[in-house]
XYZ file of N, CA and C in Angstrom:
810
model
N 37.894 -6.008 30.879
C 36.566 -6.520 30.586
C 35.447 -5.577 30.642
N 35.568 -4.858 31.655
C 34.563 -3.747 32.040
C 34.568 -2.757 30.696
N 35.697 -2.396 30.196
C 35.776 -1.422 29.130
C 35.103 -2.240 27.937
N 35.415 -3.459 27.604
C 34.818 -4.154 26.386
C 33.315 -4.204 26.684
N 32.787 -4.663 27.754
C 31.411 -4.706 27.961
C 30.689 -3.330 27.670
N 31.281 -2.175 28.288
C 30.682 -0.886 28.075
C 30.800 -0.469 26.593
N 31.744 -0.844 25.861
C 31.936 -0.396 24.515
C 30.842 -1.095 23.688
N 30.563 -2.532 23.961
C 29.764 -3.263 23.281
C 28.366 -2.747 23.395
N 27.988 -2.448 24.667
C 26.674 -1.886 25.024
C 26.350 -0.480 24.341
N 27.423 0.391 24.351
C 27.233 1.697 23.665
C 27.104 1.447 22.261
N 27.768 0.578 21.538
C 27.652 0.069 20.150
C 26.263 -0.305 19.753
N 25.738 -1.151 20.648
C 24.388 -1.730 20.477
C 23.314 -0.552 20.470
N 23.540 0.272 21.559
C 22.568 1.450 21.720
C 22.673 2.307 20.459
N 23.837 2.583 19.917
C 23.885 3.469 18.688
C 23.253 2.667 17.593
N 23.436 1.424 17.334
C 22.881 0.652 16.289
C 21.212 0.750 16.478
N 20.689 0.523 17.662
C 19.319 0.724 17.802
C 18.779 2.163 17.362
N 19.468 3.182 17.847
C 19.169 4.494 17.414
C 19.096 4.681 15.893
N 20.077 4.192 15.155
C 20.276 4.320 13.759
C 19.210 3.517 13.049
N 18.851 2.384 13.617
C 17.885 1.501 13.044
C 16.467 2.184 13.087
N 16.338 2.786 14.287
C 15.015 3.547 14.427
C 14.808 4.616 13.502
N 15.940 5.320 13.055
C 15.796 6.456 12.169
C 16.172 6.017 10.760
N 16.093 4.802 10.439
C 16.371 4.434 9.163
C 15.485 4.919 8.114
N 14.089 4.845 8.284
C 13.058 5.262 7.322
C 12.261 6.424 8.003
N 10.880 5.925 8.125
C 9.972 6.886 8.679
C 8.895 6.151 9.613
N 8.625 6.746 10.666
C 7.585 6.087 11.536
C 6.636 7.086 12.187
N 5.445 6.715 12.524
C 4.516 7.559 13.223
C 4.860 7.861 14.714
N 5.016 9.011 14.947
C 5.511 9.395 16.332
C 4.288 10.076 17.266
N 3.408 10.797 16.646
C 2.279 11.378 17.270
C 1.074 11.339 16.249
N -0.168 10.706 16.804
C -0.266 10.100 18.050
C 0.680 8.879 18.078
N 0.764 8.464 19.299
C 1.902 7.323 19.565
C 1.573 6.139 18.718
N 2.376 5.831 17.742
C 2.431 4.610 17.118
C 2.627 3.371 18.077
N 1.971 2.271 17.727
C 2.123 1.049 18.628
C 3.564 0.715 18.922
N 3.762 0.716 20.209
C 5.105 0.271 20.801
C 6.298 1.162 20.432
N 6.079 2.319 20.090
C 7.136 3.330 19.821
C 7.910 3.544 21.066
N 9.127 3.873 20.855
C 10.063 4.257 22.045
C 10.024 5.768 22.330
N 9.232 6.599 21.574
C 9.108 7.968 21.656
C 8.698 8.283 23.150
N 9.321 9.557 23.650
C 8.986 9.829 24.999
C 7.597 10.240 25.020
N 7.013 10.089 26.283
C 5.578 10.471 26.523
C 4.564 9.454 26.015
N 4.998 8.492 25.356
C 4.111 7.345 24.889
C 3.986 6.143 25.807
N 2.825 5.499 25.956
C 2.590 4.411 26.923
C 3.480 3.243 26.735
N 3.653 2.439 27.747
C 4.471 1.211 27.558
C 3.596 0.205 26.794
N 4.208 -0.703 26.127
C 3.570 -1.688 25.293
C 2.577 -2.538 26.182
N 1.683 -3.171 25.714
C 0.746 -4.056 26.459
C 1.450 -5.193 27.005
N 0.814 -5.976 27.901
C 1.407 -7.208 28.486
C 1.805 -8.101 27.411
N 3.012 -8.694 27.307
C 3.471 -9.595 26.363
C 4.096 -8.970 25.267
N 4.016 -7.772 25.138
C 4.675 -7.065 23.929
C 5.891 -6.236 24.399
N 6.683 -5.788 23.399
C 7.924 -5.090 23.794
C 8.063 -3.887 22.815
N 8.990 -2.877 23.225
C 9.168 -1.710 22.489
C 9.695 -2.113 21.059
N 9.260 -1.416 20.029
C 9.697 -1.556 18.695
C 10.748 -0.545 18.403
N 11.918 -0.972 18.523
C 13.170 -0.112 18.161
C 13.342 0.110 16.595
N 12.496 -0.606 15.822
C 12.635 -0.614 14.457
C 11.344 -0.121 13.986
N 10.715 0.804 14.536
C 9.371 1.190 14.191
C 9.245 1.901 12.772
N 10.436 2.372 12.331
C 10.513 3.161 11.124
C 10.643 2.254 9.987
N 10.792 1.094 10.118
C 10.954 0.108 9.060
C 9.710 -0.294 8.201
N 9.720 -0.548 6.938
C 8.444 -0.954 6.224
C 7.957 -2.199 6.647
N 6.607 -2.407 6.335
C 5.890 -3.641 6.663
C 6.015 -4.590 5.610
N 6.417 -4.185 4.364
C 6.542 -5.169 3.242
C 7.004 -4.425 1.957
N 7.371 -5.194 0.994
C 7.629 -4.657 -0.386
C 6.721 -5.459 -1.427
N 6.919 -5.192 -2.536
C 6.105 -5.714 -3.624
C 6.216 -7.220 -3.618
N 7.409 -7.724 -3.295
C 7.626 -9.172 -3.374
C 7.279 -9.966 -2.294
N 7.257 -9.300 -1.009
C 6.983 -10.205 0.186
C 6.201 -9.211 1.233
N 5.711 -9.847 2.231
C 4.878 -9.134 3.433
C 5.807 -9.451 4.634
N 6.260 -8.383 5.265
C 6.989 -8.628 6.490
C 6.290 -8.462 7.783
N 5.168 -7.766 7.739
C 4.359 -7.585 8.895
C 3.027 -7.157 8.589
N 2.007 -7.292 9.541
C 0.638 -6.848 9.209
C 0.401 -5.406 9.105
N -0.613 -4.982 8.428
C -0.883 -3.627 8.506
C -1.012 -3.079 10.030
N -0.532 -1.924 10.325
C -0.235 -1.345 11.616
C 0.988 -1.830 12.126
N 1.669 -2.949 11.629
C 2.922 -3.512 11.966
C 2.748 -4.160 13.361
N 1.876 -3.814 14.197
C 1.563 -4.603 15.418
C -0.052 -4.782 15.653
N -0.466 -5.786 16.056
C -1.952 -6.024 15.971
C -2.514 -5.840 17.442
N -1.776 -5.995 18.424
C -2.384 -5.850 19.879
C -2.397 -4.390 20.294
N -3.617 -3.809 20.486
C -3.776 -2.332 20.928
C -3.206 -2.057 22.150
N -2.822 -0.844 22.294
C -2.384 -0.235 23.663
C -3.601 -0.397 24.551
N -3.183 -0.402 25.919
C -4.292 -0.432 26.909
C -4.677 1.034 27.326
N -3.703 1.977 26.840
C -4.140 3.384 27.112
C -4.354 4.128 25.677
N -5.380 4.994 25.718
C -5.714 5.522 24.455
C -5.720 7.128 24.606
N -5.475 7.754 23.397
C -5.535 9.248 23.348
C -6.946 9.562 23.041
N -7.635 10.540 23.551
C -9.023 10.805 23.389
C -9.049 12.005 22.438
N -9.845 11.891 21.404
C -10.136 13.077 20.486
C -11.479 13.282 20.367
N -11.995 14.472 19.932
C -13.251 14.778 19.753
C -13.575 14.679 18.282
N -14.787 14.162 17.800
C -15.208 14.287 16.312
C -14.921 15.754 15.911
N -14.549 15.848 14.670
C -14.102 17.073 14.136
C -12.928 17.721 14.622
N -12.168 17.176 15.501
C -10.750 17.682 15.978
C -9.736 17.324 14.913
N -8.768 18.192 14.761
C -7.606 18.080 13.951
C -6.418 17.394 14.706
N -5.825 16.350 14.168
C -4.657 15.644 14.844
C -3.500 16.189 14.002
N -2.622 16.816 14.670
C -1.344 17.234 14.137
C -0.337 16.094 14.138
N -0.447 15.127 13.219
C 0.433 14.020 13.131
C 1.895 14.366 13.016
N 2.752 13.599 13.650
C 4.200 13.873 13.651
C 4.972 12.639 13.193
N 6.220 12.680 12.835
C 6.830 11.585 12.267
C 8.286 11.607 12.684
N 8.834 10.342 12.978
C 10.286 10.235 13.171
C 10.865 9.919 11.802
N 11.602 10.902 11.179
C 12.130 10.838 9.857
C 13.572 10.527 9.741
N 13.884 9.451 9.089
C 15.315 9.142 8.847
C 15.563 9.329 7.312
N 14.947 8.676 6.490
C 15.128 8.758 5.075
C 13.626 8.831 4.452
N 13.368 10.019 3.770
C 11.960 10.081 3.282
C 11.911 9.724 1.865
N 12.907 9.156 1.335
C 12.891 8.616 -0.051
C 12.133 9.471 -1.120
N 12.310 10.741 -1.116
C 11.685 11.621 -2.178
C 10.198 11.752 -2.009
N 9.647 11.542 -0.637
C 8.185 11.627 -0.454
C 7.463 10.540 -0.960
N 6.171 10.769 -1.448
C 5.376 9.732 -1.806
C 3.945 10.029 -1.632
N 3.168 8.836 -1.444
C 1.760 8.952 -1.289
C 1.320 8.517 0.215
N 0.598 9.209 0.814
C 0.158 8.893 2.246
C -1.454 8.878 2.314
N -1.795 7.848 3.118
C -3.197 7.745 3.489
C -3.391 7.617 5.012
N -4.464 8.190 5.507
C -4.856 8.035 6.937
C -6.177 7.485 7.023
N -6.369 6.475 7.900
C -7.705 5.762 7.898
C -8.071 5.513 9.364
N -9.400 5.262 9.553
C -10.000 4.799 10.727
C -10.602 3.463 10.805
N -10.489 2.709 11.864
C -11.197 1.445 11.963
C -11.861 1.337 13.386
N -13.103 0.917 13.489
C -13.755 0.653 14.691
C -13.753 -0.834 15.136
N -13.160 -1.708 14.304
C -13.135 -3.156 14.679
C -11.791 -3.679 14.637
N -10.816 -2.990 15.148
C -9.411 -3.369 15.345
C -8.728 -3.749 14.011
N -9.003 -3.012 12.952
C -8.350 -3.271 11.740
C -8.930 -4.200 10.746
N -10.248 -4.650 10.990
C -10.863 -5.514 10.060
C -11.358 -4.672 8.825
N -11.912 -3.492 9.161
C -12.308 -2.710 8.044
C -11.864 -1.286 8.193
N -11.528 -0.501 7.247
C -10.956 0.906 7.348
C -11.743 1.808 6.275
N -11.784 2.950 6.679
C -12.233 4.064 5.875
C -11.247 5.108 5.893
N -10.841 5.704 4.725
C -9.816 6.614 4.556
C -10.411 8.073 4.945
N -9.770 8.783 5.788
C -10.138 10.251 6.151
C -9.309 11.207 5.436
N -7.988 10.954 4.942
C -7.294 11.939 4.169
C -6.377 11.228 3.416
N -6.022 11.813 2.205
C -5.045 11.304 1.287
C -4.269 12.475 0.860
N -2.970 12.148 0.672
C -1.889 13.240 0.269
C -1.088 12.633 -0.808
N -1.334 13.037 -2.064
C -0.808 12.471 -3.201
C 0.621 13.101 -3.479
N 1.617 12.308 -3.736
C 3.028 12.649 -4.273
C 3.834 13.447 -3.140
N 3.310 14.620 -2.491
C 4.066 15.515 -1.755
C 4.299 15.037 -0.319
N 3.640 13.923 0.168
C 3.619 13.424 1.423
C 5.220 13.226 1.828
N 5.806 13.761 2.681
C 7.114 13.521 3.247
C 8.151 13.983 2.399
N 7.833 14.752 1.215
C 8.864 15.115 0.427
C 9.759 16.266 1.081
N 11.046 16.120 1.130
C 12.086 16.930 1.911
C 11.576 17.170 3.263
N 11.128 16.037 3.919
C 10.627 16.089 5.270
C 11.876 16.186 6.266
N 11.732 17.090 7.251
C 12.741 17.306 8.274
C 12.325 16.568 9.612
N 12.924 16.789 10.601
C 12.587 16.220 11.840
C 11.451 16.616 12.458
N 10.980 17.737 11.990
C 9.677 18.346 12.690
C 8.510 18.223 11.791
N 8.545 17.184 10.714
C 7.465 17.131 9.919
C 6.292 16.753 10.528
N 5.041 17.401 9.983
C 3.816 17.261 10.660
C 2.725 17.424 9.586
N 1.733 16.694 9.672
C 0.541 16.698 8.766
C -0.784 16.737 9.537
N -1.615 17.814 9.273
C -2.750 17.865 10.118
C -3.924 16.930 9.475
N -4.520 16.173 10.222
C -5.562 15.093 9.726
C -6.797 15.387 10.590
N -7.836 15.588 10.146
C -9.160 16.056 10.903
C -9.948 14.762 10.915
N -10.338 14.388 12.107
C -11.316 13.360 12.320
C -12.722 13.837 11.830
N -13.532 13.008 11.055
C -14.736 13.580 10.611
C -15.707 14.081 11.711
N -16.416 15.245 11.456
C -17.149 15.720 12.452
C -18.405 14.900 12.869
N -18.822 13.874 11.895
C -19.839 12.925 12.278
C -19.333 11.682 12.712
N -18.066 11.516 13.088
C -17.516 10.253 13.544
C -18.234 9.689 14.820
N -18.618 8.571 14.813
C -19.284 7.983 16.092
C -18.329 7.868 17.219
N -18.933 7.859 18.391
C -18.121 7.585 19.532
C -17.634 6.100 19.541
N -16.462 5.950 20.175
C -16.042 4.577 20.351
C -14.484 4.450 20.380
N -13.928 3.336 20.688
C -12.503 3.044 20.593
C -12.271 2.826 19.030
N -11.259 3.399 18.522
C -10.959 3.360 17.151
C -9.445 3.188 16.969
N -9.028 2.712 15.777
C -7.547 2.546 15.299
C -7.296 3.616 14.210
N -6.221 4.349 14.404
C -5.935 5.474 13.470
C -4.628 4.853 12.882
N -4.799 4.768 11.504
C -3.615 4.144 10.685
C -3.059 5.146 9.731
N -1.774 5.199 9.502
C -1.042 5.837 8.563
C -0.420 4.892 7.671
N -0.502 5.139 6.293
C 0.108 4.340 5.308
C 1.000 5.360 4.374
N 2.111 4.741 3.885
C 3.042 5.513 3.120
C 3.640 4.611 2.018
N 3.521 4.920 0.772
C 4.146 4.408 -0.299
C 5.232 5.456 -0.798
N 6.520 5.118 -0.665
C 7.539 5.984 -0.968
C 7.873 6.188 -2.426
N 8.382 7.332 -2.809
C 8.663 7.651 -4.207
C 9.843 6.970 -4.796
N 10.919 6.993 -4.005
C 12.270 6.647 -4.566
C 12.749 5.403 -3.752
N 13.371 4.397 -4.298
C 14.103 3.322 -3.588
C 13.223 1.997 -3.726
N 13.382 1.108 -2.910
C 12.653 -0.202 -2.934
C 11.233 -0.010 -2.865
N 10.416 -0.847 -3.488
C 8.974 -0.544 -3.607
C 8.417 -1.065 -2.371
N 8.278 -0.128 -1.312
C 7.869 -0.442 0.106
C 6.442 0.138 0.412
N 5.953 -0.399 1.354
C 4.812 -0.042 2.171
C 5.172 0.213 3.646
N 4.821 1.339 4.163
C 4.901 1.630 5.582
C 3.653 1.799 6.216
N 3.586 1.408 7.404
C 2.209 1.549 8.346
C 2.577 1.505 9.731
N 1.912 2.474 10.410
C 1.823 2.388 11.739
C 0.433 2.794 12.245
N 0.097 2.407 13.406
C -1.305 2.695 14.160
C -1.123 3.195 15.378
N -2.210 4.104 15.706
C -2.387 4.643 17.027
C -3.709 4.296 17.570
N -3.707 4.056 18.832
C -4.968 3.543 19.505
C -5.601 4.818 20.091
N -6.694 5.061 19.661
C -7.493 6.334 20.085
C -8.937 6.184 20.487
N -9.505 6.958 21.209
C -10.909 6.946 21.483
C -11.539 8.128 20.940
N -12.731 8.065 20.285
C -13.381 9.250 19.733
C -14.587 9.587 20.565
N -14.758 10.965 20.795
C -15.976 11.400 21.417
C -16.688 12.212 20.442
N -17.854 11.423 19.914
C -18.686 12.042 18.865
C -20.029 11.656 19.061
N -20.747 11.319 18.031
C -22.305 10.982 18.014
C -22.305 9.627 18.637
N -23.581 9.374 19.299
C -23.849 8.057 19.739
C -24.468 7.181 18.642
N -23.483 6.504 18.069
C -23.918 5.666 16.872
C -23.854 6.456 15.620
N -23.788 5.842 14.449
C -23.852 6.725 13.280
C -22.842 5.963 12.277
N -22.441 6.634 11.257
C -21.611 5.883 10.161
C -20.669 7.005 9.496
N -19.634 6.479 8.934
C -18.641 7.232 8.220
C -18.537 6.550 6.757
N -18.609 7.387 5.850
C -18.536 6.892 4.444
C -17.240 7.482 3.893
N -16.645 6.808 3.077
C -15.561 7.198 2.321
C -14.980 6.005 1.336
N -13.676 5.836 1.238
C -13.142 4.750 0.444
C -12.323 3.980 1.301
N -12.017 2.714 0.920
C -11.187 1.757 1.633
C -9.781 2.239 1.127
N -8.671 1.994 2.036
C -7.256 2.309 1.570
C -6.821 1.591 0.386
N -5.926 2.114 -0.402
C -5.217 1.421 -1.474
C -3.988 0.789 -0.822
N -3.896 -0.573 -0.770
C -2.799 -1.293 -0.255
C -1.795 -1.641 -1.549
N -0.674 -1.062 -1.645
C 0.146 -1.199 -2.767
C 1.517 -1.474 -2.295
N 2.325 -2.350 -3.119
C 3.612 -2.677 -2.873
C 3.644 -3.431 -1.476
N 2.825 -4.351 -1.350
C 2.729 -5.171 -0.136
C 2.267 -6.651 -0.453
N 3.473 -7.276 -1.018
C 3.192 -8.693 -1.430
C 2.951 -8.735 -2.939
N 3.369 -9.847 -3.529
C 3.087 -9.909 -5.078
C 1.699 -9.802 -5.624
N 0.670 -9.940 -4.745
C -0.702 -9.881 -5.084
C -1.253 -8.527 -4.899
N -0.546 -7.613 -4.434
C -1.076 -6.292 -4.220
C -0.868 -5.390 -5.454
N -1.415 -4.233 -5.420
C -1.188 -3.207 -6.580
C 0.267 -2.843 -6.518
N 0.727 -2.443 -7.672
C 2.187 -2.175 -7.819
C 2.316 -0.560 -8.276
N 3.079 0.073 -7.419
C 3.487 1.489 -7.711
C 4.926 1.541 -7.900
N 5.415 1.773 -9.267
C 6.921 1.895 -9.514
C 7.512 3.159 -8.971
N 8.745 3.307 -9.134
C 9.484 4.472 -8.559
C 8.750 5.729 -9.371
N 8.740 6.791 -8.719
C 8.168 8.019 -9.283
C 8.915 9.315 -8.908
N 10.275 9.261 -8.849
C 11.166 10.327 -8.730
C 11.041 11.412 -9.804
N 11.374 12.678 -9.470
C 11.303 13.656 -10.608
C 9.875 13.845 -11.165
N 9.972 13.798 -12.544
C 8.719 13.981 -13.312
C 8.039 12.671 -13.741
N 8.553 11.665 -13.129
C 8.107 10.342 -13.499
C 6.530 10.082 -13.139
N 5.747 9.417 -13.933
C 4.408 9.109 -13.515
C 4.314 8.436 -12.031
N 3.346 8.977 -11.309
C 3.326 8.491 -9.967
C 2.137 7.567 -9.699
N 1.436 6.945 -10.620
C 0.391 5.964 -10.392
C -0.776 6.482 -9.543
N -1.064 7.750 -9.602
C -2.091 8.314 -8.856
C -3.475 7.896 -9.331
N -3.549 7.279 -10.606
C -4.719 6.667 -11.019
C -5.328 5.493 -10.236
N -4.226 4.856 -9.527
C -4.650 3.727 -8.689
C -5.677 4.120 -7.582
N -5.306 5.411 -7.051
C -6.185 5.974 -5.981
C -7.621 6.081 -6.502
N -7.772 6.389 -7.795
C -9.165 6.562 -8.348
C -10.128 5.202 -8.112
N -9.409 4.116 -8.026
C -10.032 2.791 -7.994
C -10.267 2.371 -6.646
N -9.990 3.174 -5.638
C -10.301 2.625 -4.306
C -11.759 2.488 -4.094
N -12.183 1.383 -3.360
C -13.666 1.051 -3.267
C -14.349 1.952 -2.285
N -15.564 2.558 -2.376
C -16.310 3.175 -1.436
C -16.789 2.272 -0.324
N -16.853 2.673 0.863
C -17.171 1.861 1.990
C -17.904 2.791 2.985
N -18.928 2.282 3.705
C -19.554 2.898 4.824
C -19.537 2.075 5.979
N -18.810 2.629 7.104
C -18.699 1.868 8.303
C -19.869 2.547 9.330
N -20.640 1.607 9.652
C -21.880 1.963 10.699
C -21.578 1.450 12.010
N -21.559 2.326 13.004
C -21.432 1.958 14.385
C -22.602 2.018 15.279
N -23.158 0.946 15.892
C -24.319 1.061 16.625
C -24.305 1.929 17.817
N -25.354 2.602 18.099
C -25.397 3.466 19.329
C -25.591 2.719 20.600
N -25.440 3.357 21.689
C -25.621 2.638 23.042
C -24.917 3.506 24.120
N -25.002 3.056 25.270
C -24.501 3.792 26.468
C -22.908 3.527 26.429
N -22.061 4.643 26.716
C -20.653 4.455 26.743
C -20.077 4.411 25.516
N -18.641 4.271 25.665
C -17.906 4.157 24.401
C -17.955 2.824 23.661
N -18.559 1.898 24.363
C -18.553 0.498 23.646
C -19.647 0.327 22.648
N -20.721 1.402 22.682
C -21.761 1.339 21.689
C -22.740 0.298 21.966
N -23.744 0.100 21.129
C -24.917 -0.862 21.319
C -24.958 -1.786 20.210
N -26.133 -2.217 19.866
C -26.414 -3.192 18.845
C -26.068 -2.645 17.587
N -25.437 -3.376 16.628
C -25.180 -2.780 15.232
C -26.555 -2.529 14.483
N -26.470 -1.434 13.704
C -27.605 -1.116 12.927
C -27.583 -1.987 11.801
N -28.847 -2.146 11.158
C -28.875 -2.870 9.813
C -27.989 -2.166 8.838
N -27.359 -3.013 7.937
C -26.554 -2.346 6.802
C -27.396 -1.505 5.894
N -26.925 -0.355 5.450
C -27.623 0.451 4.682
C -26.608 0.608 3.473
N -27.041 0.198 2.260
C -26.261 0.461 1.058
C -26.564 1.775 0.487
N -25.417 2.484 0.158
C -25.524 3.874 -0.343
C -25.188 3.900 -1.870
N -25.695 4.812 -2.633
C -25.371 5.022 -3.947
C -23.947 5.293 -4.211
N -23.401 4.975 -5.385
C -22.053 5.447 -5.593
C -21.969 6.905 -5.590
N -21.043 7.480 -4.826
C -20.815 8.854 -4.752
C -20.264 9.515 -6.051
N -20.665 10.786 -6.316
C -19.992 11.540 -7.456
C -18.560 11.671 -7.412
N -17.873 11.813 -8.410
C -16.393 12.207 -8.267
C -16.078 13.183 -7.355
N -15.174 12.984 -6.512
C -14.896 14.046 -5.455
C -13.346 14.254 -5.647
N -12.839 15.548 -5.388
C -11.355 15.707 -5.261
C -10.819 15.382 -4.166
N -9.655 14.689 -4.137
C -8.897 14.430 -2.968
C -8.140 15.688 -2.484
N -7.522 15.526 -1.330
C -6.788 16.536 -0.845
C -5.630 17.065 -1.749
N -5.680 18.288 -2.210
C -4.661 18.788 -3.242
C -3.298 18.530 -2.488
N -2.255 17.958 -3.350
C -0.927 17.900 -2.798
C -0.434 19.462 -2.841
N 0.478 19.685 -1.827
C 0.996 21.027 -1.792
C 1.841 21.186 -3.058
N 1.506 22.265 -3.814
C 2.435 22.573 -5.088
C 2.104 21.609 -6.215
N 1.004 20.735 -6.044
C 0.683 19.659 -6.993
C -0.668 19.969 -7.504
N -1.230 18.833 -8.109
C -2.478 19.000 -8.849
C -3.579 18.344 -7.975
N -4.851 18.752 -8.086
C -5.872 18.026 -7.490
C -6.286 16.745 -8.142
N -6.480 15.648 -7.345
C -6.692 14.385 -7.887
C -8.186 14.043 -7.815
N -8.733 13.669 -8.916
C -10.151 13.329 -8.831
C -10.425 11.740 -8.627
N -11.254 11.422 -7.655
C -11.549 10.083 -7.312
C -12.821 9.661 -7.972
N -12.975 8.679 -8.704
C -14.242 8.256 -9.334
C -14.412 6.758 -8.929
N -15.572 6.513 -8.369
C -15.811 5.141 -7.865
C -17.182 4.606 -8.389
N -17.304 3.381 -8.493
C -18.508 2.693 -9.063
C -19.284 1.762 -8.286
N -18.645 1.221 -7.254
C -19.305 0.219 -6.362
C -19.284 0.826 -5.014
N -20.209 0.225 -4.081
C -20.286 0.709 -2.752
C -20.346 -0.648 -1.884
N -19.426 -0.550 -0.865
C -19.585 -1.623 0.129
C -19.994 -1.092 1.593
N -20.882 -1.566 2.319
C -21.353 -1.203 3.590
C -20.984 -2.155 4.657
N -20.336 -1.731 5.600
C -19.879 -2.643 6.746
C -20.366 -2.131 8.034
N -21.148 -2.987 8.768
C -21.664 -2.552 10.090
C -20.776 -3.231 11.192
N -20.312 -2.375 12.023
C -19.474 -2.927 13.075
C -20.007 -2.536 14.463
N -19.481 -3.273 15.474
C -19.703 -2.954 16.750
C -18.441 -2.623 17.517
N -18.315 -1.555 18.089
C -16.986 -1.153 18.639
C -16.463 -2.183 19.659
N -15.173 -2.587 19.493
C -14.764 -3.513 20.439
C -14.692 -3.121 21.832
N -14.952 -3.807 22.817
C -14.793 -3.592 24.243
C -13.446 -3.976 24.698
N -12.467 -4.504 23.954
C -11.165 -4.675 24.424
C -10.381 -3.477 24.596
N -9.395 -3.247 25.397
C -8.710 -2.171 25.662
C -7.947 -1.752 24.433
């Protein structure tokens, strides 16, 4: 009986390890509820996600919300505005690479602004030590923020992957960040659809040209919690700007026509 119990426990442990390495997940900064060493314990009432590498949805259905988990950590990693985060990933199957976006939110995921986009080459031929540098904008306001990673894979089921890290930014006392809202594709039947794009197939990069511009304004005040929100300010549509060139690829031009301004007050929850 002892041998059987030990064997079953070992088998379950191996299954958990294989599941966690099945696809790709955010390892650094610590994705919510990851089992990676050195990361905080999940908040009260939550548990470690041993399947953190799995997608949050496919084109036909939604399996989990953006970020995969909605309750933030009680412990946050502190970064300075302008600092570069060397993001790291647990890679099981990179599915031929794909498109990645990184975004910030100051209202626990209600509104997002993209701070980096990598077209086509993200995670292509990625190994265990895969890393992407992502810079926090130099004008980022101080406050508690959510750092989100999104990935649409090139080959395989039409999936969307997303993990989030809970951070605190030391920057300006109040201010705003302008950019575009993230493209949410292959996430339920009402989302944008990106077909497979292995080899020289079209990669639907034109969809990223259609992302809507957004300005997130954070009110100033004492401490990281901020003060009263500033009145919304509508900005003119920006001129076409090149996105981050993909390694070995072409520069993608983003053209936008509408502007959305969102004013938020940083959450005081942990």
